[in-house]
C-alpha positions as MATLAB code, in Angstrom:
seq = 'MKKYKKIKPILVLNCVFFLLMLQTSTYAQEKIIYLGNTAVKLNNNNFYLLKIIDERPDKRRIGTIYNEEKEDVYLKLLNGTVKASNEFLTKFSKKNNASYPIVLKIKELKVVEKIVNSKIVNGSSEIKVEFGFMRDSTLIDLTPFQTKITFTRSFNVTDRYQYLIGRLLDKSILYFDQWMTVNFDKNPLLIKAVQLNIKPDYGIDEPISGDTVFWSNKYKLSWKDFEGSKPLSTKYAAQVFTNFEYNALANLKNGVLNIDLQLKAYMLKSASWTSLSLSEEHLAHEQLHFDITKVIAERYKKKASKMLTIDDYDSELQLLFIEMYRELNRLQKEYDAESNHSINFVGQQKWQSLISDELRVIR';
ca = [
       0.000    0.000    0.000;
       2.829    2.385    0.754;
       4.537    1.749   -2.622;
       1.263    2.348   -4.432;
       0.766    5.662   -2.687;
       4.221    6.858   -3.741;
       3.730    5.944   -7.403;
       0.274    7.501   -7.821;
       1.388   11.187   -7.789;
       4.100   10.422  -10.333;
       1.540    8.945  -12.726;
      -0.653   12.020  -12.349;
       2.245   14.333  -13.042;
       3.227   12.313  -16.084;
      -0.332   12.533  -17.458;
      -0.439   16.283  -16.912;
       2.957   16.704  -18.587;
       1.841   14.550  -21.546;
      -1.352   16.628  -22.002;
       0.613   19.856  -21.903;
       3.040   18.511  -24.492;
       0.108   17.394  -26.674;
      -1.549   20.828  -26.496;
       1.724   22.600  -27.249;
       2.416   20.273  -30.148;
      -1.102   20.777  -31.616;
      -0.839   24.562  -31.348;
       2.564   24.536  -33.023;
       1.201   22.641  -36.025;
      -0.999   25.504  -37.246;
      -0.236   28.192  -39.783;
      -2.472   31.272  -39.608;
      -2.588   33.491  -42.698;
      -3.902   37.012  -43.065;
      -5.620   37.806  -46.362;
      -5.823   41.596  -46.245;
      -7.998   43.327  -48.871;
      -8.476   42.647  -52.554;
      -7.327   45.093  -55.203;
      -9.440   43.865  -58.114;
     -11.849   46.230  -59.878;
     -15.298   45.289  -61.134;
     -17.160   46.485  -64.206;
     -20.614   46.046  -62.699;
     -21.999   48.350  -60.006;
     -25.332   46.575  -59.654;
     -24.599   44.291  -56.720;
     -23.040   44.261  -53.307;
     -22.091   41.435  -50.942;
     -24.754   41.184  -48.292;
     -23.408   38.108  -46.561;
     -20.815   35.343  -46.823;
     -21.768   31.890  -45.553;
     -19.301   29.078  -44.927;
     -21.091   25.815  -45.789;
     -18.032   23.554  -45.658;
     -18.359   20.486  -43.401;
     -15.071   21.339  -41.628;
     -14.980   25.059  -40.908;
     -11.937   24.934  -38.624;
      -9.258   24.996  -41.328;
      -8.708   25.299  -45.055;
      -6.254   22.462  -45.528;
      -3.112   20.658  -44.468;
       0.362   21.702  -45.609;
       3.956   20.741  -44.813;
       6.527   22.763  -42.893;
      10.281   22.706  -43.443;
      10.560   19.585  -41.299;
       8.029   17.842  -43.551;
       5.473   17.769  -40.741;
       1.722   18.184  -41.202;
       0.493   21.703  -40.462;
      -3.127   22.871  -40.364;
      -3.697   25.942  -42.523;
      -6.172   28.477  -41.148;
      -7.399   31.965  -41.981;
      -7.039   34.645  -39.350;
     -10.421   35.141  -37.625;
     -11.965   32.255  -39.580;
     -13.129   31.853  -43.170;
     -16.190   34.122  -43.047;
     -14.543   37.089  -41.313;
     -11.367   36.796  -43.348;
     -13.322   36.618  -46.621;
     -15.523   39.535  -45.591;
     -12.480   41.639  -44.818;
     -10.795   40.636  -48.069;
     -13.915   41.567  -50.111;
     -14.961   44.481  -47.915;
     -15.079   47.064  -50.712;
     -17.864   45.047  -52.410;
     -20.135   45.375  -49.398;
     -21.253   48.952  -50.079;
     -24.991   49.191  -50.533;
     -26.729   51.478  -53.010;
     -30.317   51.861  -54.155;
     -29.789   50.127  -57.503;
     -27.877   47.176  -56.075;
     -28.660   43.530  -55.745;
     -27.891   42.109  -52.273;
     -25.789   39.040  -53.032;
     -25.079   36.102  -50.747;
     -21.824   34.211  -51.323;
     -21.948   30.626  -50.116;
     -18.552   28.935  -49.781;
     -19.065   25.252  -50.495;
     -15.379   24.346  -50.587;
     -12.134   26.192  -49.886;
      -9.025   24.105  -49.396;
      -5.294   23.705  -49.926;
      -3.935   20.218  -50.479;
      -0.255   19.263  -50.692;
       1.695   16.139  -51.578;
       5.416   15.495  -51.041;
       7.208   14.743  -54.321;
      10.712   14.255  -52.959;
      12.993   15.600  -50.239;
      12.941   19.082  -51.751;
       9.655   19.549  -53.636;
       5.979   19.705  -52.735;
       3.119   19.713  -55.249;
      -0.144   21.279  -54.236;
      -3.462   22.747  -55.256;
      -5.822   25.377  -53.902;
      -9.486   25.081  -54.825;
     -12.708   26.975  -54.269;
     -16.356   26.143  -54.953;
     -18.950   28.826  -54.343;
     -22.563   29.617  -55.100;
     -23.953   33.111  -55.604;
     -27.499   33.973  -54.618;
     -29.703   37.057  -54.682;
     -31.621   37.974  -51.533;
     -35.064   39.041  -52.747;
     -36.825   40.349  -49.659;
     -36.361   37.392  -47.293;
     -35.984   34.717  -49.978;
     -32.625   33.589  -51.334;
     -32.700   33.085  -55.103;
     -29.890   30.844  -56.339;
     -28.136   32.461  -59.295;
     -24.946   30.702  -60.371;
     -22.190   28.410  -59.067;
     -18.474   28.840  -59.676;
     -15.371   26.814  -59.016;
     -11.707   27.146  -59.874;
      -8.422   25.534  -58.983;
      -4.798   26.675  -58.848;
      -1.965   24.143  -58.881;
       1.522   24.939  -57.635;
       4.945   23.483  -56.908;
       7.118   24.763  -54.079;
      10.195   23.881  -52.081;
       9.842   23.071  -48.388;
      11.336   26.375  -47.252;
       8.807   28.512  -49.206;
       5.682   28.823  -47.036;
       4.575   32.402  -47.609;
       2.451   32.027  -50.793;
      -0.784   30.802  -49.243;
      -2.128   34.309  -48.728;
      -1.708   34.962  -52.450;
      -3.311   31.628  -53.426;
      -6.446   32.078  -51.320;
      -6.727   35.706  -52.384;
      -6.566   34.684  -56.062;
      -9.361   32.167  -55.538;
     -11.629   34.803  -53.993;
     -10.656   37.332  -56.664;
     -11.518   34.882  -59.438;
     -14.851   34.123  -57.808;
     -15.922   37.750  -57.542;
     -14.633   38.567  -61.034;
     -16.615   35.648  -62.453;
     -19.794   36.895  -60.793;
     -19.110   40.406  -62.013;
     -19.017   39.045  -65.568;
     -22.140   36.948  -64.971;
     -24.045   39.999  -63.773;
     -22.891   42.014  -66.791;
     -24.217   39.337  -69.154;
     -27.469   38.642  -67.270;
     -28.435   42.094  -66.029;
     -31.835   43.151  -67.426;
     -32.129   39.755  -69.138;
     -32.268   36.883  -66.655;
     -35.654   36.336  -64.935;
     -33.816   35.223  -61.800;
     -32.881   38.878  -61.295;
     -36.460   40.154  -61.154;
     -37.023   42.202  -58.011;
     -40.609   43.266  -58.669;
     -43.391   43.053  -61.252;
     -45.100   46.176  -62.582;
     -48.257   45.645  -64.629;
     -49.014   48.422  -67.105;
     -52.480   48.168  -68.593;
     -52.605   49.616  -72.084;
     -55.720   50.786  -73.965;
     -57.518   47.971  -75.731;
     -56.324   47.038  -79.178;
     -58.610   48.625  -81.773;
     -60.408   50.796  -79.224;
     -60.040   53.900  -81.422;
     -60.239   52.184  -84.822;
     -62.808   49.432  -84.312;
     -63.213   48.229  -87.901;
     -60.426   46.116  -89.365;
     -61.363   43.797  -92.218;
     -63.353   40.873  -90.863;
     -62.957   42.082  -87.284;
     -64.938   44.597  -85.255;
     -63.164   45.576  -82.027;
     -65.300   46.643  -79.118;
     -65.436   50.424  -78.789;
     -67.800   52.781  -77.037;
     -67.620   54.801  -80.254;
     -69.185   52.068  -82.355;
     -72.325   49.965  -82.097;
     -72.975   46.860  -84.151;
     -75.281   47.017  -87.154;
     -76.844   44.170  -89.071;
     -74.390   44.748  -91.897;
     -71.620   43.481  -89.584;
     -73.270   40.040  -89.612;
     -71.827   38.661  -92.827;
     -71.835   34.934  -92.101;
     -74.235   32.362  -93.505;
     -77.047   31.101  -91.329;
     -76.679   27.364  -90.589;
     -79.504   25.273  -92.010;
     -79.997   23.268  -88.824;
     -80.271   26.159  -86.342;
     -83.481   27.220  -84.655;
     -82.163   30.690  -83.821;
     -82.648   33.855  -85.857;
     -79.203   35.389  -85.280;
     -75.863   34.803  -83.657;
     -72.884   37.008  -82.916;
     -69.423   35.484  -82.531;
     -67.420   37.397  -79.909;
     -64.160   36.666  -78.163;
     -61.390   38.288  -76.147;
     -57.604   37.844  -76.051;
     -54.651   39.286  -74.174;
     -51.102   40.161  -75.103;
     -48.378   40.641  -72.480;
     -45.033   42.155  -73.447;
     -42.414   41.924  -70.689;
     -39.320   44.071  -70.315;
     -36.823   43.781  -67.439;
     -35.261   47.101  -66.427;
     -33.201   47.679  -63.275;
     -34.725   44.631  -61.633;
     -38.336   45.597  -62.351;
     -40.251   43.456  -64.829;
     -42.586   45.810  -66.662;
     -45.476   43.949  -68.270;
     -47.495   45.856  -70.842;
     -50.869   44.135  -70.819;
     -53.245   44.782  -73.696;
     -56.663   43.231  -74.182;
     -58.875   43.058  -77.220;
     -62.573   42.236  -77.274;
     -63.849   41.627  -80.769;
     -66.465   40.058  -83.023;
     -65.878   38.305  -86.335;
     -68.183   39.305  -89.172;
     -67.770   36.078  -91.120;
     -68.712   33.965  -88.076;
     -71.733   36.110  -87.164;
     -75.038   35.733  -89.039;
     -78.664   36.859  -89.017;
     -82.053   36.680  -90.730;
     -82.817   39.747  -92.819;
     -86.128   40.513  -91.130;
     -84.894   40.965  -87.552;
     -85.675   44.091  -85.507;
     -83.511   46.565  -83.638;
     -84.495   44.818  -80.397;
     -82.847   41.659  -81.651;
     -79.770   43.684  -82.624;
     -79.622   45.149  -79.093;
     -79.625   41.609  -77.741;
     -76.620   40.690  -79.901;
     -74.847   43.929  -78.970;
     -75.200   42.996  -75.311;
     -73.445   39.687  -75.991;
     -70.577   41.803  -77.325;
     -70.719   44.084  -74.277;
     -70.526   41.080  -71.946;
     -67.306   40.063  -73.688;
     -65.891   43.529  -73.035;
     -66.933   43.321  -69.370;
     -65.040   40.039  -68.990;
     -61.944   41.606  -70.566;
     -62.127   44.408  -68.001;
     -62.527   41.964  -65.144;
     -59.431   40.179  -66.413;
     -57.432   43.409  -66.187;
     -58.668   44.134  -62.693;
     -57.806   40.685  -61.362;
     -54.441   40.577  -63.104;
     -53.391   43.870  -61.511;
     -53.832   42.391  -58.023;
     -52.476   38.870  -58.320;
     -49.187   38.748  -60.225;
     -46.134   37.353  -58.450;
     -42.490   37.388  -59.519;
     -42.075   33.633  -59.841;
     -45.306   32.733  -61.661;
     -46.508   35.860  -63.471;
     -46.652   34.163  -66.885;
     -48.587   31.084  -65.787;
     -50.823   33.259  -63.593;
     -51.831   35.345  -66.615;
     -52.586   32.200  -68.599;
     -54.563   30.530  -65.823;
     -56.517   33.728  -65.235;
     -57.383   33.827  -68.941;
     -58.785   30.290  -68.759;
     -60.770   31.210  -65.658;
     -62.220   34.335  -67.273;
     -62.983   32.494  -70.522;
     -65.076   30.040  -68.528;
     -66.802   32.950  -66.818;
     -67.521   34.489  -70.211;
     -69.234   31.318  -71.432;
     -71.192   31.063  -68.187;
     -72.448   34.651  -68.385;
     -73.409   34.350  -72.045;
     -75.472   31.239  -71.305;
     -77.131   32.854  -68.274;
     -77.943   35.928  -70.303;
     -79.573   33.907  -73.100;
     -81.465   31.779  -70.580;
     -82.871   34.696  -68.563;
     -83.680   36.830  -71.614;
     -84.884   33.835  -73.633;
     -82.804   35.142  -76.531;
     -84.455   38.617  -76.268;
     -88.040   37.315  -76.068;
     -88.259   37.815  -72.268;
     -88.418   41.589  -71.984;
     -87.921   41.695  -68.195;
     -84.880   39.446  -68.346;
     -83.450   41.433  -71.239;
     -83.840   44.707  -69.360;
     -82.266   43.235  -66.228;
     -79.114   42.254  -68.104;
     -79.094   45.488  -70.053;
     -79.019   47.395  -66.770;
     -76.357   45.181  -65.161;
     -73.942   45.313  -68.080;
     -74.544   49.015  -68.758;
     -73.694   49.849  -65.143;
     -70.445   47.914  -65.334;
     -69.489   49.470  -68.652;
     -70.269   52.930  -67.305;
     -67.551   52.482  -64.666;
     -65.096   51.454  -67.361;
     -65.757   54.520  -69.453;
];
């Protein structure tokens, strides 16, 4: 028992000494590099670096190198990858009103070395990044980039890592600068907002164009506009063929997608027909079919102006058109049913009042 008691403190001291040696040895096997600031100049002023994110699995270091004694040394950036990169690219962090806030995600940043012989080391430095645009609170992925620099050095040259890492970051930001120059005002990923500009209806001032009559408050249909042949099998005395269409021209300028939306409500003479003996009351019934088409076109504009989003504006316009086309068919059928094709005077007057009130707001 006495011998055991004498040995125990020695073992404890040995363990403490070993741990201290291990900590000292680990600390000594690190090389910390300071990047400084970049000197590169960009052509594009339309973005700034909002944030840098390090998404590498191992964020503690950027690689393993060899010292003069051919020992493994962990290579690290002063203050860590994010702070060091931010400081290096600090002049690209200035915000202005026309700028895109860009997020730089570092997927890989490393230096790898391999001993060739007693004097030479081969190595490579590599970076993989992704650039994204912060639209409000949503990150829009824009473009990835990666590059690699290979090198050969002697064991006593260990002061080039700052240059290597700096070149990787420089190449990354220069690549994105070029990408922005090519894609600015072209790529839909860079849309910040959608502005819908509703233009006057096509043909609103010149309603007659060949076989087509465009709806206009300056022109009312006449029986001479019904040029089609009456089908032999029909039980009706007249029919007007009306329709509506939209055209959307998009132009991206300074991040705003301007959409010029133009509608046209029209009737086709060759598809519209009548019996020669019909009255003006019957003509008023057919005119109201045309007016209903115009009302639907106006409802389309109103809904479109409230619903468009950046990501789905095109499909939203198309889906809205389908929805309003169905509504047009529904209203036309209801109108014919309640007016009994102009025979029911009360029903005809009801629809005349409803549609006239809605058109009055438009005018």
